Coordinates of N, CA and C and ligand atoms in Angstrom, one line a residue:
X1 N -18.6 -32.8 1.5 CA -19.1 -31.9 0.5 C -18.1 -30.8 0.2
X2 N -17.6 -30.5 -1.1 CA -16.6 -29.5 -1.3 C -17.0 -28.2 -1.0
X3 N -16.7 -27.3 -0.6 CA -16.8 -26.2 -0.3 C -16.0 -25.1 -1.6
X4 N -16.8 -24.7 -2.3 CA -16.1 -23.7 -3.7 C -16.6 -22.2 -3.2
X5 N -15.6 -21.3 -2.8 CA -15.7 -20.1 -2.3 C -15.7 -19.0 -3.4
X6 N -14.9 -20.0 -4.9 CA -14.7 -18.9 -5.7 C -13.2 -18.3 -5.9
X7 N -13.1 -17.2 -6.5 CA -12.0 -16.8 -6.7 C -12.1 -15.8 -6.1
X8 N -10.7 -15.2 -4.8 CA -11.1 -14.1 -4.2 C -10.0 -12.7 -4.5
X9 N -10.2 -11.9 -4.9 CA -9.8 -10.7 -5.2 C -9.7 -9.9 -4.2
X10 N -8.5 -9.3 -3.8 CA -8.4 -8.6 -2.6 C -7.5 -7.2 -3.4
X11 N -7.6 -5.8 -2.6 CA -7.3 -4.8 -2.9 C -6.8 -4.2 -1.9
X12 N -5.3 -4.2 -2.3 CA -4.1 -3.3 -0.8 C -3.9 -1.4 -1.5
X13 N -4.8 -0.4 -0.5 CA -4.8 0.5 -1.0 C -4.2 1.6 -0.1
X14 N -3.3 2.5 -0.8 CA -2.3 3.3 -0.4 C -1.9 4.5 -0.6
X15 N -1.2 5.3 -0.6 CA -0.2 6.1 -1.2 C 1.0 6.1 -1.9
X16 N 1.5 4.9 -1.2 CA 2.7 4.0 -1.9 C 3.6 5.4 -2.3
X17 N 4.2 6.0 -0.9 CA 4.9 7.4 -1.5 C 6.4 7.1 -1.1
X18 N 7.3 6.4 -1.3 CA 6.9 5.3 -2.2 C 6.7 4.0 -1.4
X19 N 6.8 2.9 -2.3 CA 6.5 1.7 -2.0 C 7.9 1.4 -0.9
X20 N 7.4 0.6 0.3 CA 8.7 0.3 1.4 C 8.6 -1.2 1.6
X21 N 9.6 -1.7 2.3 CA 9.7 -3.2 2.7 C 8.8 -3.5 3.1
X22 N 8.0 -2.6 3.8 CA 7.0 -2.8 5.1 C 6.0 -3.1 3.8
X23 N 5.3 -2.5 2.9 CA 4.8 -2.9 2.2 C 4.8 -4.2 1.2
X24 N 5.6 -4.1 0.6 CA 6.3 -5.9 0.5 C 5.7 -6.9 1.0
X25 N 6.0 -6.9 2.5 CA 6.2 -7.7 3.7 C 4.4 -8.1 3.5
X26 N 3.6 -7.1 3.2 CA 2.4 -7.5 3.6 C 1.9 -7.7 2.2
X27 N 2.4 -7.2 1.0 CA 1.9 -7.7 -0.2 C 2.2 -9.1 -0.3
X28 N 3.4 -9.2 0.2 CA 3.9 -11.1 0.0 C 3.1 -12.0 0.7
X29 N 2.7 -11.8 2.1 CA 1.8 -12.2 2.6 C 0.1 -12.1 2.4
X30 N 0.0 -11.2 1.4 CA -1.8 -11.3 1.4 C -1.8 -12.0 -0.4
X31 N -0.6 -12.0 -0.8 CA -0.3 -12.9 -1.9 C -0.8 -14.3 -1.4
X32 N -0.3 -14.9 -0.5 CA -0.8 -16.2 -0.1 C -1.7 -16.2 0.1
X33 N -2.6 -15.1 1.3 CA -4.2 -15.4 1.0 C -5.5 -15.5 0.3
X34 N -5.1 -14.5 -0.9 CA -6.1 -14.6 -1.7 C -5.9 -14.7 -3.0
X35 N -6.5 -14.8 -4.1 CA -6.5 -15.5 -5.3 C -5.3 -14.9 -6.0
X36 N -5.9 -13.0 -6.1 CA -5.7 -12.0 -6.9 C -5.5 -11.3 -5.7
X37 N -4.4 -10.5 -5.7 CA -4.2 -9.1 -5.3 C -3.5 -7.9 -6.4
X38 N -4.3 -6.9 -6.0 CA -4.4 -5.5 -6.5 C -3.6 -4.7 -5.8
X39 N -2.7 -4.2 -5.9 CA -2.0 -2.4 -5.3 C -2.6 -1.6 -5.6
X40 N -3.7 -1.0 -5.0 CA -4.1 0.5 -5.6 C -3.3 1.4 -5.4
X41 N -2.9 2.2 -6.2 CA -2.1 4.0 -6.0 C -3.1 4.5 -6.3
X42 N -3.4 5.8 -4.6 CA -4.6 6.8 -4.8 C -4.1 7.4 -5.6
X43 N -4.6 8.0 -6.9 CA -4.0 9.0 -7.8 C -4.2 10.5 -7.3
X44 N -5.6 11.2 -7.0 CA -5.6 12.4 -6.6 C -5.4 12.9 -5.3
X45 N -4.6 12.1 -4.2 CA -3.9 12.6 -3.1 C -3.7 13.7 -2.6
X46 N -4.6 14.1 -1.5 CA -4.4 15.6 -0.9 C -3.2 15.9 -0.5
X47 N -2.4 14.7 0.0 CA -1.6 14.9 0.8 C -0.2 15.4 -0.1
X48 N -0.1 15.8 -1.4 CA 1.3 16.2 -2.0 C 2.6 15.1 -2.3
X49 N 2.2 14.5 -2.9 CA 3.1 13.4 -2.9 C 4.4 13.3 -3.4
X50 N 5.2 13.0 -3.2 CA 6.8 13.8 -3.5 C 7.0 12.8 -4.9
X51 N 6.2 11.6 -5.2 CA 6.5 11.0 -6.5 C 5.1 11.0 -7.6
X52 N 4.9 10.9 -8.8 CA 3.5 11.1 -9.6 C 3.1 9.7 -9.2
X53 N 2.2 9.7 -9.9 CA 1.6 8.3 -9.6 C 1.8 7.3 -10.4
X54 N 2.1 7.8 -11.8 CA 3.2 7.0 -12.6 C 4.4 6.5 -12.4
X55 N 5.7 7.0 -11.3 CA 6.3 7.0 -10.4 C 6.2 5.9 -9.6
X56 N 4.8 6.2 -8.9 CA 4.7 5.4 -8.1 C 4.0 4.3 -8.3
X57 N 3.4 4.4 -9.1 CA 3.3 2.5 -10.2 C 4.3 2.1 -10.7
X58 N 5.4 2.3 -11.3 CA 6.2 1.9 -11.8 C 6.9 1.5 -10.6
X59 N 7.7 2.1 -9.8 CA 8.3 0.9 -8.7 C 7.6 0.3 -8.0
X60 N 6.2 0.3 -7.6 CA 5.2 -0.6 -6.9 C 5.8 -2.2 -8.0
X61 N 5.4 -1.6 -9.6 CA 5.3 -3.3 -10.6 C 7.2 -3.5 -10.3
X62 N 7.6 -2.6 -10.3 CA 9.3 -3.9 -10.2 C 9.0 -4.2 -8.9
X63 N 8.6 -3.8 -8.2 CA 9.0 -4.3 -6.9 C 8.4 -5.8 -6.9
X64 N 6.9 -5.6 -7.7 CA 6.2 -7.3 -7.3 C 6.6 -7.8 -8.3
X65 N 7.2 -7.4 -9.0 CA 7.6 -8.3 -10.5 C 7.4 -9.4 -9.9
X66 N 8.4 -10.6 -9.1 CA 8.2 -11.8 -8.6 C 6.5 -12.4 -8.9
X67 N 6.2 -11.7 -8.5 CA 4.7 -11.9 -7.5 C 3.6 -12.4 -8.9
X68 N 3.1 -13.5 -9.1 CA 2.3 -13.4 -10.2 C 0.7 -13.2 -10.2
X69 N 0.5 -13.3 -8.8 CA -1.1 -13.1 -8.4 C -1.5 -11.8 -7.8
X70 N -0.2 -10.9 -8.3 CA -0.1 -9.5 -7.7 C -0.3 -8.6 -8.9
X71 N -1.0 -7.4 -8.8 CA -1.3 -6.5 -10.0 C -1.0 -5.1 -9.2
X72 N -0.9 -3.9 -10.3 CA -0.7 -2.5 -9.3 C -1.6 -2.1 -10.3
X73 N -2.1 -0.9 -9.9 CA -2.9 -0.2 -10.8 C -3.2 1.3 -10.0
X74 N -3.4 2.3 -10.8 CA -3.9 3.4 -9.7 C -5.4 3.7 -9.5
X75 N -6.2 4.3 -8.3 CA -7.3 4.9 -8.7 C -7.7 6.4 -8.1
X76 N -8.7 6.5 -8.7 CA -9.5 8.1 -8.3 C -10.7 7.9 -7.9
X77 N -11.2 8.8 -6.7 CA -12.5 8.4 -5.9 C -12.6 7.7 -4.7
X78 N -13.8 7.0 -4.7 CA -13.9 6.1 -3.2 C -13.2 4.9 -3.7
X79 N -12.4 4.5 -3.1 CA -11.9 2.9 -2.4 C -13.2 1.8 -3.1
X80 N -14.2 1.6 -2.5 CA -15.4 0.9 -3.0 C -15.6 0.8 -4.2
X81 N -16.1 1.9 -4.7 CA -15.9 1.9 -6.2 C -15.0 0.9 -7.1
X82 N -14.0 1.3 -7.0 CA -13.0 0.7 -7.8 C -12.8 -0.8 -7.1
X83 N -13.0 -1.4 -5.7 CA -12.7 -2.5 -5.4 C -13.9 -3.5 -6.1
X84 N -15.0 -2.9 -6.4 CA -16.6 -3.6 -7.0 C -16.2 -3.3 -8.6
X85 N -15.5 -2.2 -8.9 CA -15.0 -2.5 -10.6 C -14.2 -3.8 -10.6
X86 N -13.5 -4.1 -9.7 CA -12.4 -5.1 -9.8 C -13.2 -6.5 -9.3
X87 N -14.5 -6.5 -9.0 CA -14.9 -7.7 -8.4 C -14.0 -8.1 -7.1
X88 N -13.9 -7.3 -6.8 CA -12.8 -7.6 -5.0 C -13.5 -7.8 -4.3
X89 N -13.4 -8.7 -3.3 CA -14.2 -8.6 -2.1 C -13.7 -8.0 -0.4
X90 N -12.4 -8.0 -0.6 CA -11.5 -8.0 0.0 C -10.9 -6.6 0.2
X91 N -10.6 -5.6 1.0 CA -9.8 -4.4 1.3 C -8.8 -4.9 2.0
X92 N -7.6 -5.0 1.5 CA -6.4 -5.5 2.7 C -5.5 -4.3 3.7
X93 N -5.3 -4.1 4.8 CA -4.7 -3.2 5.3 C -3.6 -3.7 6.3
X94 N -2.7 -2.9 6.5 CA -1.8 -3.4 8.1 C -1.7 -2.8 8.9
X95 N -1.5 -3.3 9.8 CA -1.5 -2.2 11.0 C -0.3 -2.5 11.8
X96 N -0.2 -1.4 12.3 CA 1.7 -1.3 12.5 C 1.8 -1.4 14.2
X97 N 1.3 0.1 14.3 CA 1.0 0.0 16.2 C -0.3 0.6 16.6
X98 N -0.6 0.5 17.4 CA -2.2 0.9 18.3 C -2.4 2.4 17.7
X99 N -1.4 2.8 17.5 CA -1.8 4.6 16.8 C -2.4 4.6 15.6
X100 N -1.7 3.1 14.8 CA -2.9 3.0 13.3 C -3.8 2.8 13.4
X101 N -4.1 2.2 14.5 CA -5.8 1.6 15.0 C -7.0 2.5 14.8
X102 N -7.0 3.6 15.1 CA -8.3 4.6 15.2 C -8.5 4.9 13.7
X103 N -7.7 5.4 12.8 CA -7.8 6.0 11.7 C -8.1 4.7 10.8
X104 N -7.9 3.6 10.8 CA -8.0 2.1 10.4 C -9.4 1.8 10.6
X105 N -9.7 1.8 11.9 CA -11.1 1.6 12.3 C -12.1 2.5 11.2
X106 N -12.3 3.6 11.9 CA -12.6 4.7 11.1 C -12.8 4.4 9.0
X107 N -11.9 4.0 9.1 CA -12.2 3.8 7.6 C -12.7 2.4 6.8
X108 N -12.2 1.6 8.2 CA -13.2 0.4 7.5 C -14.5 0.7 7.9
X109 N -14.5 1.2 9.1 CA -16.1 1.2 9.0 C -17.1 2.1 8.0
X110 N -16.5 3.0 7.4 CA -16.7 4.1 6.5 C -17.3 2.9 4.9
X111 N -15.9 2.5 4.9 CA -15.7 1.6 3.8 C -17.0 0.6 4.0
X112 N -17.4 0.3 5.1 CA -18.4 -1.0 5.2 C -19.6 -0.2 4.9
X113 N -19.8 1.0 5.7 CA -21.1 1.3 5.6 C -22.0 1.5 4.1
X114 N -20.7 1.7 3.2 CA -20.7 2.3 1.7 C -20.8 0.9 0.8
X115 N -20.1 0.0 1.2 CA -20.3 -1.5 0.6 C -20.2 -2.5 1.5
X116 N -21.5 -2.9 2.1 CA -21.4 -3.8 3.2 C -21.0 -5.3 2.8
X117 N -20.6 -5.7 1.4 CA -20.2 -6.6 0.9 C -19.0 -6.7 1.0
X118 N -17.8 -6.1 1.1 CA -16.5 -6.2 1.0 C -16.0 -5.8 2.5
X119 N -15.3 -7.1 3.0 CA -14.6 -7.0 4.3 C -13.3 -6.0 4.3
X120 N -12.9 -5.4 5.6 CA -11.6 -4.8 5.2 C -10.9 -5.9 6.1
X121 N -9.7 -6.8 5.8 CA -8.7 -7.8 6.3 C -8.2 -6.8 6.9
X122 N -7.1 -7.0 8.3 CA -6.0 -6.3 8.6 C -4.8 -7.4 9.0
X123 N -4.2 -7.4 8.3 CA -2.9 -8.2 8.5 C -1.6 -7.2 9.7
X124 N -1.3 -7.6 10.7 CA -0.4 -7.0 12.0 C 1.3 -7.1 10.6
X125 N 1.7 -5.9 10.7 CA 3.0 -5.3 10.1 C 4.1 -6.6 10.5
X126 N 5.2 -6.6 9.6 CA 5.8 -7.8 10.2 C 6.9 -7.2 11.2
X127 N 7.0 -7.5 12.5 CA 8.0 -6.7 13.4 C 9.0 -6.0 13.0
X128 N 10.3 -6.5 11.9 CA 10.9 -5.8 11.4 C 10.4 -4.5 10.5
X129 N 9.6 -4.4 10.4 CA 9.0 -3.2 9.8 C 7.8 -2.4 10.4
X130 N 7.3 -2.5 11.6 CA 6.3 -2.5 12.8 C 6.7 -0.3 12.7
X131 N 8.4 0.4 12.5 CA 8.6 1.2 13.2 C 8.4 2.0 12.0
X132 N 8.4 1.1 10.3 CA 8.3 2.1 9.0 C 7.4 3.0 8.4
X133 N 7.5 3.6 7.7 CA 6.2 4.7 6.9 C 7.5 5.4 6.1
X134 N 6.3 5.6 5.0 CA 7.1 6.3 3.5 C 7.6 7.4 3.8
X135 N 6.8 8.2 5.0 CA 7.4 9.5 5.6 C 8.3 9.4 6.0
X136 N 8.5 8.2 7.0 CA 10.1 8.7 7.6 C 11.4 8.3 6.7
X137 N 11.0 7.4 5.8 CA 12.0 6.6 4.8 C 12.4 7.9 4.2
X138 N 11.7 8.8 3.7 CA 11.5 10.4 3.1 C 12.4 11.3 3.8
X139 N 11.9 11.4 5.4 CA 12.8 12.3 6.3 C 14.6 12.1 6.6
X140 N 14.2 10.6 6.2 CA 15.7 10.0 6.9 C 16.7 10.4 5.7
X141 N 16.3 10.0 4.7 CA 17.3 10.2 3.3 C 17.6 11.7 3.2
X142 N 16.8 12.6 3.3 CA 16.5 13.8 3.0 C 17.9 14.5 3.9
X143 N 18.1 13.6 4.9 CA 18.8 14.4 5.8 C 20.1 13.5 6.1
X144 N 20.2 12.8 5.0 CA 21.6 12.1 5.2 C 21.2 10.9 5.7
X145 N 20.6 10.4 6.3 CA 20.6 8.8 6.8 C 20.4 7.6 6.3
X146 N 20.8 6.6 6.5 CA 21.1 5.4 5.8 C 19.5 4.2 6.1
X147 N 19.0 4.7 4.8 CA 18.1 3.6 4.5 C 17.9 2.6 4.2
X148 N 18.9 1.8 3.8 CA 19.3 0.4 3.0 C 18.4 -0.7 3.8
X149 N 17.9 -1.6 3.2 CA 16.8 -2.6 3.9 C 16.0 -1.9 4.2
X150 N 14.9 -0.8 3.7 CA 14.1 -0.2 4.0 C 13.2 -0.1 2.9
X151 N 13.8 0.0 2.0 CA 13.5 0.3 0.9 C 14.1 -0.6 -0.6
X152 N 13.0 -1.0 -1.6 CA 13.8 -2.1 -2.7 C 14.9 -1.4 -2.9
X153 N 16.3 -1.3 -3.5 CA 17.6 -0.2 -3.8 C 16.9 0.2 -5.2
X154 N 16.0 0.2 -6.0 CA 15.3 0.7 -7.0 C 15.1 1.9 -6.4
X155 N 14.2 1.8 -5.2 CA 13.2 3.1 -4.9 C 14.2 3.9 -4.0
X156 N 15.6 3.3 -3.5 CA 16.6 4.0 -2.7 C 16.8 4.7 -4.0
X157 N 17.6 4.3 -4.8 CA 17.8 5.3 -6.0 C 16.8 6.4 -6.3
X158 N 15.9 6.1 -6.7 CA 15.1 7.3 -7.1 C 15.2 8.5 -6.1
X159 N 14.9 8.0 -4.6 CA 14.5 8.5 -3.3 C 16.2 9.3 -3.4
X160 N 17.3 8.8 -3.4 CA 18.8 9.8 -3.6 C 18.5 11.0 -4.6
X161 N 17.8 10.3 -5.9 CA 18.3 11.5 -7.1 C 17.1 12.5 -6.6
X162 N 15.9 11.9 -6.4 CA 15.2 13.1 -5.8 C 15.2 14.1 -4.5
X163 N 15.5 13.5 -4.1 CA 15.8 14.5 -2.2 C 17.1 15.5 -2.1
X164 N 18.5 14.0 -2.5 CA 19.7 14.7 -2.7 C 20.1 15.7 -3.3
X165 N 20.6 16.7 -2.9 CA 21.2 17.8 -4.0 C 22.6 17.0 -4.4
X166 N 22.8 17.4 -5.7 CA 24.2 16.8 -6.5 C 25.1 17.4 -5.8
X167 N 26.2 16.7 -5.1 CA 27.8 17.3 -5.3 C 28.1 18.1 -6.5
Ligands
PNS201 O1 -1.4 4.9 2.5 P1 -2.5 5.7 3.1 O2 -2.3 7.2 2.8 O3 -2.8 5.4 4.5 O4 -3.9 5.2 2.3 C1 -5.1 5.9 2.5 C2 -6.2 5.4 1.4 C3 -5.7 5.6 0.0 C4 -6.4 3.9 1.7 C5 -7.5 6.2 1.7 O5 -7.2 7.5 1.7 C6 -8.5 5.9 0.6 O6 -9.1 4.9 0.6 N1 -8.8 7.0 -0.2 C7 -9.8 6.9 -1.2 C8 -11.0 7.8 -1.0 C9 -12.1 7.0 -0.2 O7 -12.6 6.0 -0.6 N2 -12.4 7.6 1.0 C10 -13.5 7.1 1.9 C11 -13.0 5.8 2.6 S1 -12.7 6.1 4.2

């Protein structure tokens, strides 16, 4: 008997401050799992984001340019919302080390209780990137250190003209 599950829409949601390998690493991988993937950029971010969110869509799409079952888009509000605008069933997350775990938990379950229809996936970070976050990619440049393979060299550029003071 064939089994037709449909088309599945999945939704990787972030800050993308900016977009890093580590991220990549798991967009390219949840590329193969499901039909359609989404990049959400949260647009109203408490947290002060050192790039706009136009910024930060624009190198999210070169980054997946490759990618043809990959979309970026930004949103505002709950997570749910916009994944049921998009017909997603899917929330994709990664988890890096046991310190992501609580706040991960915490929000799938948040996420479930609000739409018990959409699972949140967690895909495990790919080792070479197990140690990254946009923060420290942020800290390291800012202070002179060498980011190369951390970051697409698109978003190293930007990440120089913005942090670096000109000679
Ligand atoms: O990259 P981040 O900062 O860990 O991403 C956090 C994000 C954007 C996934 C989370 O803050 C979020 O989903 N915000 C939208 C508001 C929302 O839906 N909150 C309730 C869900 S717990």
């Amino acid at each position: 008997m064939a089994f037709d599950r449909g088309s599945v829409t999945a939704i990787y949601p972030g800050s993308f401050d900016p977009i890093t390998n580590g991220h990549l690493d798991l967009i390219e991988r949840g590329a193969k799992l499901f039909d359609r993937l989404v990049v959400a950029i949260l647009g109203n971010d408490t947290k002060q984001p050192l790039f706009t969110v136009e910024e930060r869509i624009e190198m999210a799409r070169e980054a997946v340019r490759g990618l043809s079952n990959v979309g970026v888009d930004s949103f505002d509000g709950l997570l749910v919302d916009f994944a049921a605008a998009r017909q997603a069933s899917v929330i994709l997350r990664g988890i890096r080390a046991i310190s992501d775990y609580e706040y991960e938990l915490q929000m799938a379950l948040m996420n479930r209780r609000l739409a018990p229809d959409i699972e949140t996936v967690f895909l495990m970070a790919g080792e070479a990137y197990s140690f990254l976050s946009s923060r420290l990619v942020k800290e390291v440049i800012a202070l002179g250190g060498n980011i190369a393979g951390l970051v697409p060299p698109a978003v190293e550029a930007r990440l120089r003209n913005r942090l670096l003071p000109r000679k």
